[in-house]
Amino acid sequence: GAVVSQHPSRVICKSGTSVKIECRSLDFQATTMFWYRQFPKQSLMLMATSNEGSKATYEQGVEKDKFLINHASLTLSTLTVTSAHPEDSSFYICSVTLGTAEQYFGPGTRLTVT
Amino acid sequence: GNSVTQMEGPVTLSEEAFLTINCTYTATGYPSLFWYVQYPGEGLQLLLKATKADDKGSNKGFEATYRKETTSFHLEKGSVQVSDSAVYFCALRAASNTGKLIFGQGTTLQVKP
């Protein structure tokens, strides 16, 4: 069965609004969660690393004020895209890991900003 | 810095054909290497991995050997099926073991009956 869930699977929002994406670890308490962004027909780009109870570490070039990450518990992390614009339209994927073991990926969330 | 380069796709094969998807990497030390598969509309799934030089990862008929001398981790399968149609990603995790994965650009495989 699924190890990681994401909600919603698809979302369409208007430009200027904010959207929250949830990532849940179903099988274990994840020490670390990662957020990726995938453009059409391109690879995954790591956006940030999220550890429970501490601030997320953002990759170079990723705006932390635009992409707010809250790692509320060992099983839940949220990514909020604030003041979304059409260029934020993308496929957002989270992954979870326990320590430095294998990463388990969520099914992804398709965001479309109109 | 660390990076992964995959052969460009799409790769189109007939059922039962032999598959090779090339992957080379640049990294310091001894990274761990992975192949992930993404079926249409789904998230990534780990296909196989190798954590040290000369290790061979295998799963579902797919194989890849960690070649330190050529910095490669090519994916192979002797006889592909239509159900293997997907996007395949090569990835590395640095020897520093921060947990971060660095992905190649992905290779789309289409298998025709």
PDB file of C-alpha atoms in Angstrom:
ATOM      1  CA  GLY A   1       0.000   0.000   0.000  1.00  0.00           C
ATOM      2  CA  ALA A   2       0.892   3.662  -0.250  1.00  0.00           C
ATOM      3  CA  VAL A   3       3.539   4.947   2.110  1.00  0.00           C
ATOM      4  CA  VAL A   4       3.022   8.616   1.358  1.00  0.00           C
ATOM      5  CA  SER A   5      -0.126  10.528   0.486  1.00  0.00           C
ATOM      6  CA  GLN A   6      -0.581  13.997  -0.921  1.00  0.00           C
ATOM      7  CA  HIS A   7      -3.674  16.147  -0.930  1.00  0.00           C
ATOM      8  CA  PRO A   8      -5.077  17.427  -3.134  1.00  0.00           C
ATOM      9  CA  SER A   9      -4.012  15.463  -6.205  1.00  0.00           C
ATOM     10  CA  ARG A  10      -5.070  18.309  -8.477  1.00  0.00           C
ATOM     11  CA  VAL A  11      -5.881  21.931  -7.786  1.00  0.00           C
ATOM     12  CA  ILE A  12      -6.758  24.874  -9.959  1.00  0.00           C
ATOM     13  CA  CYS A  13      -6.559  28.339  -8.464  1.00  0.00           C
ATOM     14  CA  LYS A  14      -6.727  31.911  -9.622  1.00  0.00           C
ATOM     15  CA  SER A  15      -3.679  34.101  -9.859  1.00  0.00           C
ATOM     16  CA  GLY A  16      -2.965  35.888  -6.593  1.00  0.00           C
ATOM     17  CA  THR A  17      -4.490  33.280  -4.313  1.00  0.00           C
ATOM     18  CA  SER A  18      -2.641  30.848  -2.043  1.00  0.00           C
ATOM     19  CA  VAL A  19      -2.751  27.075  -2.191  1.00  0.00           C
ATOM     20  CA  LYS A  20      -1.825  24.562   0.495  1.00  0.00           C
ATOM     21  CA  ILE A  21      -0.583  21.067  -0.344  1.00  0.00           C
ATOM     22  CA  GLU A  22      -0.380  18.377   2.323  1.00  0.00           C
ATOM     23  CA  CYS A  23       2.082  15.512   2.487  1.00  0.00           C
ATOM     24  CA  ARG A  24       1.473  12.684   4.938  1.00  0.00           C
ATOM     25  CA  SER A  25       3.711   9.805   5.879  1.00  0.00           C
ATOM     26  CA  LEU A  26       1.374   6.853   6.386  1.00  0.00           C
ATOM     27  CA  ASP A  27       3.638   4.040   7.504  1.00  0.00           C
ATOM     28  CA  PHE A  28       6.221   5.619   9.751  1.00  0.00           C
ATOM     29  CA  GLN A  29       7.262   8.786  11.498  1.00  0.00           C
ATOM     30  CA  ALA A  30       9.438  10.562   9.004  1.00  0.00           C
ATOM     31  CA  THR A  31      12.365  12.523  10.336  1.00  0.00           C
ATOM     32  CA  THR A  32      12.779  14.361   7.076  1.00  0.00           C
ATOM     33  CA  MET A  33      10.471  15.328   4.250  1.00  0.00           C
ATOM     34  CA  PHE A  34      11.545  16.733   0.913  1.00  0.00           C
ATOM     35  CA  TRP A  35       9.579  18.894  -1.509  1.00  0.00           C
ATOM     36  CA  TYR A  36      10.263  18.699  -5.241  1.00  0.00           C
ATOM     37  CA  ARG A  37       8.935  20.476  -8.255  1.00  0.00           C
ATOM     38  CA  GLN A  38       8.653  18.791 -11.634  1.00  0.00           C
ATOM     39  CA  PHE A  39       8.112  20.707 -14.849  1.00  0.00           C
ATOM     40  CA  PRO A  40       6.568  18.937 -17.838  1.00  0.00           C
ATOM     41  CA  LYS A  41       8.932  16.396 -19.327  1.00  0.00           C
ATOM     42  CA  GLN A  42      11.695  17.497 -16.994  1.00  0.00           C
ATOM     43  CA  SER A  43      13.397  16.161 -13.935  1.00  0.00           C
ATOM     44  CA  LEU A  44      12.585  16.736 -10.298  1.00  0.00           C
ATOM     45  CA  MET A  45      14.048  19.838  -8.758  1.00  0.00           C
ATOM     46  CA  LEU A  46      14.556  19.777  -5.004  1.00  0.00           C
ATOM     47  CA  MET A  47      12.923  22.833  -3.459  1.00  0.00           C
ATOM     48  CA  ALA A  48      13.476  22.325   0.236  1.00  0.00           C
ATOM     49  CA  THR A  49      14.254  19.890   3.004  1.00  0.00           C
ATOM     50  CA  SER A  50      11.892  19.854   5.939  1.00  0.00           C
ATOM     51  CA  ASN A  51      12.692  18.525   9.395  1.00  0.00           C
ATOM     52  CA  GLU A  52      10.036  18.227  12.076  1.00  0.00           C
ATOM     53  CA  GLY A  53      10.111  21.061  14.542  1.00  0.00           C
ATOM     54  CA  SER A  54      12.655  23.163  12.713  1.00  0.00           C
ATOM     55  CA  LYS A  55      12.692  25.583   9.822  1.00  0.00           C
ATOM     56  CA  ALA A  56      12.913  24.173   6.339  1.00  0.00           C
ATOM     57  CA  THR A  57      16.162  24.425   4.417  1.00  0.00           C
ATOM     58  CA  TYR A  58      15.568  25.868   0.979  1.00  0.00           C
ATOM     59  CA  GLU A  59      17.645  25.207  -2.106  1.00  0.00           C
ATOM     60  CA  GLN A  60      19.338  28.074  -3.834  1.00  0.00           C
ATOM     61  CA  GLY A  61      16.944  30.059  -5.976  1.00  0.00           C
ATOM     62  CA  VAL A  62      13.785  28.934  -4.175  1.00  0.00           C
ATOM     63  CA  GLU A  63      11.891  31.799  -2.520  1.00  0.00           C
ATOM     64  CA  LYS A  64      11.119  30.810   1.033  1.00  0.00           C
ATOM     65  CA  ASP A  65       8.507  33.533   1.412  1.00  0.00           C
ATOM     66  CA  LYS A  66       6.656  32.267  -1.622  1.00  0.00           C
ATOM     67  CA  PHE A  67       6.856  28.573  -0.858  1.00  0.00           C
ATOM     68  CA  LEU A  68       6.047  28.231   2.835  1.00  0.00           C
ATOM     69  CA  ILE A  69       6.802  24.876   4.382  1.00  0.00           C
ATOM     70  CA  ASN A  70       5.433  23.772   7.735  1.00  0.00           C
ATOM     71  CA  HIS A  71       6.519  20.452   9.161  1.00  0.00           C
ATOM     72  CA  ALA A  72       3.928  20.226  11.891  1.00  0.00           C
ATOM     73  CA  SER A  73       4.545  16.669  12.980  1.00  0.00           C
ATOM     74  CA  LEU A  74       6.539  13.569  12.121  1.00  0.00           C
ATOM     75  CA  THR A  75       3.795  12.529   9.728  1.00  0.00           C
ATOM     76  CA  LEU A  76       2.667  15.793   8.155  1.00  0.00           C
ATOM     77  CA  SER A  77       4.336  18.524   6.124  1.00  0.00           C
ATOM     78  CA  THR A  78       2.560  21.247   4.188  1.00  0.00           C
ATOM     79  CA  LEU A  79       3.688  23.388   1.271  1.00  0.00           C
ATOM     80  CA  THR A  80       1.818  26.648   0.748  1.00  0.00           C
ATOM     81  CA  VAL A  81       2.275  28.455  -2.536  1.00  0.00           C
ATOM     82  CA  THR A  82       1.522  32.063  -1.688  1.00  0.00           C
ATOM     83  CA  SER A  83       0.209  34.610  -4.179  1.00  0.00           C
ATOM     84  CA  ALA A  84       0.348  32.029  -6.925  1.00  0.00           C
ATOM     85  CA  HIS A  85       1.044  33.032 -10.511  1.00  0.00           C
ATOM     86  CA  PRO A  86       0.755  31.055 -13.734  1.00  0.00           C
ATOM     87  CA  GLU A  87       4.490  30.361 -13.712  1.00  0.00           C
ATOM     88  CA  ASP A  88       3.992  28.466 -10.446  1.00  0.00           C
ATOM     89  CA  SER A  89       1.917  25.899 -12.312  1.00  0.00           C
ATOM     90  CA  SER A  90       3.742  22.625 -11.924  1.00  0.00           C
ATOM     91  CA  PHE A  91       3.717  19.140 -10.449  1.00  0.00           C
ATOM     92  CA  TYR A  92       4.733  19.218  -6.780  1.00  0.00           C
ATOM     93  CA  ILE A  93       6.003  16.015  -5.198  1.00  0.00           C
ATOM     94  CA  CYS A  94       6.972  15.272  -1.629  1.00  0.00           C
ATOM     95  CA  SER A  95       9.059  12.449  -0.270  1.00  0.00           C
ATOM     96  CA  VAL A  96       9.658  11.139   3.220  1.00  0.00           C
ATOM     97  CA  THR A  97      12.559   9.380   4.809  1.00  0.00           C
ATOM     98  CA  LEU A  98      13.597   7.975   8.144  1.00  0.00           C
ATOM     99  CA  GLY A  99      17.133   9.054   8.826  1.00  0.00           C
ATOM    100  CA  THR A 100      19.216   8.641   5.685  1.00  0.00           C
ATOM    101  CA  ALA A 101      17.337   5.599   4.448  1.00  0.00           C
ATOM    102  CA  GLU A 102      15.376   5.278   1.251  1.00  0.00           C
ATOM    103  CA  GLN A 103      13.037   8.086   0.213  1.00  0.00           C
ATOM    104  CA  TYR A 104       9.394   7.264  -0.408  1.00  0.00           C
ATOM    105  CA  PHE A 105       7.596   9.556  -2.817  1.00  0.00           C
ATOM    106  CA  GLY A 106       4.068  10.840  -2.787  1.00  0.00           C
ATOM    107  CA  PRO A 107       1.846  10.650  -5.879  1.00  0.00           C
ATOM    108  CA  GLY A 108       2.242  14.368  -6.545  1.00  0.00           C
ATOM    109  CA  THR A 109      -0.058  17.366  -6.774  1.00  0.00           C
ATOM    110  CA  ARG A 110      -0.809  19.052 -10.083  1.00  0.00           C
ATOM    111  CA  LEU A 111      -1.161  22.801  -9.552  1.00  0.00           C
ATOM    112  CA  THR A 112      -2.638  24.947 -12.295  1.00  0.00           C
ATOM    113  CA  VAL A 113      -2.781  28.702 -11.773  1.00  0.00           C
ATOM    114  CA  THR A 114      -5.106  30.552 -14.108  1.00  0.00           C
TER     115      THR A 114
ATOM    116  CA  GLY B   1      29.065  19.817  -7.948  1.00  0.00           C
ATOM    117  CA  ASN B   2      27.174  16.550  -8.127  1.00  0.00           C
ATOM    118  CA  SER B   3      25.140  15.845 -11.226  1.00  0.00           C
ATOM    119  CA  VAL B   4      23.436  13.065 -13.173  1.00  0.00           C
ATOM    120  CA  THR B   5      23.099  12.824 -16.942  1.00  0.00           C
ATOM    121  CA  GLN B   6      20.748  10.439 -18.707  1.00  0.00           C
ATOM    122  CA  MET B   7      20.321   9.617 -22.342  1.00  0.00           C
ATOM    123  CA  GLU B   8      17.628  11.651 -23.974  1.00  0.00           C
ATOM    124  CA  GLY B   9      14.357  10.076 -24.860  1.00  0.00           C
ATOM    125  CA  PRO B  10      11.883   9.132 -25.780  1.00  0.00           C
ATOM    126  CA  VAL B  11      12.963   5.564 -26.292  1.00  0.00           C
ATOM    127  CA  THR B  12      10.515   3.510 -28.332  1.00  0.00           C
ATOM    128  CA  LEU B  13      10.865  -0.261 -28.413  1.00  0.00           C
ATOM    129  CA  SER B  14       8.842  -3.234 -29.476  1.00  0.00           C
ATOM    130  CA  GLU B  15       7.759  -5.740 -26.872  1.00  0.00           C
ATOM    131  CA  GLU B  16      10.498  -8.242 -25.927  1.00  0.00           C
ATOM    132  CA  ALA B  17      13.264  -5.953 -27.172  1.00  0.00           C
ATOM    133  CA  PHE B  18      16.422  -5.314 -25.146  1.00  0.00           C
ATOM    134  CA  LEU B  19      16.529  -2.072 -23.200  1.00  0.00           C
ATOM    135  CA  THR B  20      19.466   0.099 -22.226  1.00  0.00           C
ATOM    136  CA  ILE B  21      19.098   3.541 -20.704  1.00  0.00           C
ATOM    137  CA  ASN B  22      22.439   5.218 -20.127  1.00  0.00           C
ATOM    138  CA  CYS B  23      23.208   7.133 -16.958  1.00  0.00           C
ATOM    139  CA  THR B  24      26.463   8.789 -15.970  1.00  0.00           C
ATOM    140  CA  TYR B  25      27.218  10.829 -12.904  1.00  0.00           C
ATOM    141  CA  THR B  26      29.633  13.339 -11.468  1.00  0.00           C
ATOM    142  CA  ALA B  27      30.281  13.201  -7.758  1.00  0.00           C
ATOM    143  CA  THR B  28      33.041  13.219  -5.203  1.00  0.00           C
ATOM    144  CA  GLY B  29      33.652  10.117  -3.193  1.00  0.00           C
ATOM    145  CA  TYR B  30      31.302   7.177  -3.418  1.00  0.00           C
ATOM    146  CA  PRO B  31      27.677   8.182  -3.869  1.00  0.00           C
ATOM    147  CA  SER B  32      24.749   5.795  -3.735  1.00  0.00           C
ATOM    148  CA  LEU B  33      22.984   5.338  -7.062  1.00  0.00           C
ATOM    149  CA  PHE B  34      19.321   4.752  -7.806  1.00  0.00           C
ATOM    150  CA  TRP B  35      16.861   4.153 -10.589  1.00  0.00           C
ATOM    151  CA  TYR B  36      13.304   5.374 -10.066  1.00  0.00           C
ATOM    152  CA  VAL B  37      10.302   4.747 -12.303  1.00  0.00           C
ATOM    153  CA  GLN B  38       7.293   7.014 -12.736  1.00  0.00           C
ATOM    154  CA  TYR B  39       4.202   5.522 -14.321  1.00  0.00           C
ATOM    155  CA  PRO B  40       1.690   7.904 -15.915  1.00  0.00           C
ATOM    156  CA  GLY B  41      -0.131   9.964 -13.314  1.00  0.00           C
ATOM    157  CA  GLU B  42       1.770   8.454 -10.398  1.00  0.00           C
ATOM    158  CA  GLY B  43       4.637   9.358  -8.109  1.00  0.00           C
ATOM    159  CA  LEU B  44       8.133   7.939  -8.273  1.00  0.00           C
ATOM    160  CA  GLN B  45       8.855   4.401  -7.177  1.00  0.00           C
ATOM    161  CA  LEU B  46      12.262   3.026  -6.361  1.00  0.00           C
ATOM    162  CA  LEU B  47      13.198   0.452  -8.985  1.00  0.00           C
ATOM    163  CA  LEU B  48      16.673  -0.533  -7.830  1.00  0.00           C
ATOM    164  CA  LYS B  49      19.764   0.802  -6.124  1.00  0.00           C
ATOM    165  CA  ALA B  50      23.466   0.221  -5.560  1.00  0.00           C
ATOM    166  CA  THR B  51      25.488   1.671  -2.740  1.00  0.00           C
ATOM    167  CA  LYS B  52      29.066   0.815  -3.636  1.00  0.00           C
ATOM    168  CA  ALA B  53      31.265   0.224  -6.639  1.00  0.00           C
ATOM    169  CA  ASP B  54      30.624  -2.992  -8.596  1.00  0.00           C
ATOM    170  CA  ASP B  55      27.300  -3.566  -6.830  1.00  0.00           C
ATOM    171  CA  LYS B  56      24.505  -4.706  -9.118  1.00  0.00           C
ATOM    172  CA  GLY B  57      20.981  -3.607  -8.328  1.00  0.00           C
ATOM    173  CA  SER B  58      18.144  -5.670  -9.773  1.00  0.00           C
ATOM    174  CA  ASN B  59      14.371  -5.764  -9.634  1.00  0.00           C
ATOM    175  CA  LYS B  60      11.531  -6.887 -11.920  1.00  0.00           C
ATOM    176  CA  GLY B  61      14.003  -7.980 -14.587  1.00  0.00           C
ATOM    177  CA  PHE B  62      15.831  -4.644 -14.589  1.00  0.00           C
ATOM    178  CA  GLU B  63      19.523  -4.458 -13.704  1.00  0.00           C
ATOM    179  CA  ALA B  64      22.134  -1.767 -13.262  1.00  0.00           C
ATOM    180  CA  THR B  65      25.777  -2.059 -12.216  1.00  0.00           C
ATOM    181  CA  TYR B  66      27.623   0.666 -10.320  1.00  0.00           C
ATOM    182  CA  ARG B  67      30.741   1.325 -12.425  1.00  0.00           C
ATOM    183  CA  LYS B  68      33.162   3.605 -10.623  1.00  0.00           C
ATOM    184  CA  GLU B  69      35.744   3.572 -13.409  1.00  0.00           C
ATOM    185  CA  THR B  70      33.270   4.886 -15.966  1.00  0.00           C
ATOM    186  CA  THR B  71      31.049   6.755 -13.447  1.00  0.00           C
ATOM    187  CA  SER B  72      28.040   5.002 -14.919  1.00  0.00           C
ATOM    188  CA  PHE B  73      24.898   3.198 -13.774  1.00  0.00           C
ATOM    189  CA  HIS B  74      23.194   2.092 -16.978  1.00  0.00           C
ATOM    190  CA  LEU B  75      19.761   0.487 -16.720  1.00  0.00           C
ATOM    191  CA  GLU B  76      19.130  -2.719 -18.684  1.00  0.00           C
ATOM    192  CA  LYS B  77      16.353  -5.197 -19.224  1.00  0.00           C
ATOM    193  CA  GLY B  78      16.519  -8.190 -21.469  1.00  0.00           C
ATOM    194  CA  SER B  79      12.926  -8.241 -22.647  1.00  0.00           C
ATOM    195  CA  VAL B  80      10.637  -5.266 -22.146  1.00  0.00           C
ATOM    196  CA  GLN B  81       6.872  -5.400 -21.829  1.00  0.00           C
ATOM    197  CA  VAL B  82       4.185  -2.873 -22.676  1.00  0.00           C
ATOM    198  CA  SER B  83       3.660  -2.408 -18.938  1.00  0.00           C
ATOM    199  CA  ASP B  84       7.235  -1.108 -18.636  1.00  0.00           C
ATOM    200  CA  SER B  85       6.210   2.059 -20.456  1.00  0.00           C
ATOM    201  CA  ALA B  86       7.044   4.862 -18.041  1.00  0.00           C
ATOM    202  CA  VAL B  87       9.580   7.574 -17.271  1.00  0.00           C
ATOM    203  CA  TYR B  88      12.827   6.361 -15.728  1.00  0.00           C
ATOM    204  CA  PHE B  89      14.998   8.564 -13.534  1.00  0.00           C
ATOM    205  CA  CYS B  90      18.589   7.943 -12.537  1.00  0.00           C
ATOM    206  CA  ALA B  91      19.568   9.566  -9.242  1.00  0.00           C
ATOM    207  CA  LEU B  92      22.443   9.807  -6.816  1.00  0.00           C
ATOM    208  CA  ARG B  93      22.742  10.460  -3.129  1.00  0.00           C
ATOM    209  CA  ALA B  94      26.012  12.078  -2.228  1.00  0.00           C
ATOM    210  CA  ALA B  95      28.608  10.332  -0.131  1.00  0.00           C
ATOM    211  CA  SER B  96      28.034  12.994   2.525  1.00  0.00           C
ATOM    212  CA  ASN B  97      24.672  11.258   2.977  1.00  0.00           C
ATOM    213  CA  THR B  98      22.524  14.282   3.680  1.00  0.00           C
ATOM    214  CA  GLY B  99      19.608  12.355   2.271  1.00  0.00           C
ATOM    215  CA  LYS B 100      19.223  14.642  -0.739  1.00  0.00           C
ATOM    216  CA  LEU B 101      18.734  13.024  -4.107  1.00  0.00           C
ATOM    217  CA  ILE B 102      19.993  14.520  -7.340  1.00  0.00           C
ATOM    218  CA  PHE B 103      18.025  13.380 -10.377  1.00  0.00           C
ATOM    219  CA  GLY B 104      18.811  13.049 -14.032  1.00  0.00           C
ATOM    220  CA  GLN B 105      16.405  14.559 -16.510  1.00  0.00           C
ATOM    221  CA  GLY B 106      14.402  11.371 -16.963  1.00  0.00           C
ATOM    222  CA  THR B 107      13.997   9.094 -19.974  1.00  0.00           C
ATOM    223  CA  THR B 108      10.594   8.220 -21.364  1.00  0.00           C
ATOM    224  CA  LEU B 109      10.233   4.618 -22.476  1.00  0.00           C
ATOM    225  CA  GLN B 110       7.394   3.581 -24.737  1.00  0.00           C
ATOM    226  CA  VAL B 111       6.961  -0.093 -25.474  1.00  0.00           C
ATOM    227  CA  LYS B 112       4.704  -1.033 -28.361  1.00  0.00           C
ATOM    228  CA  PRO B 113       2.964  -4.402 -28.698  1.00  0.00           C
TER     229      PRO B 113
END
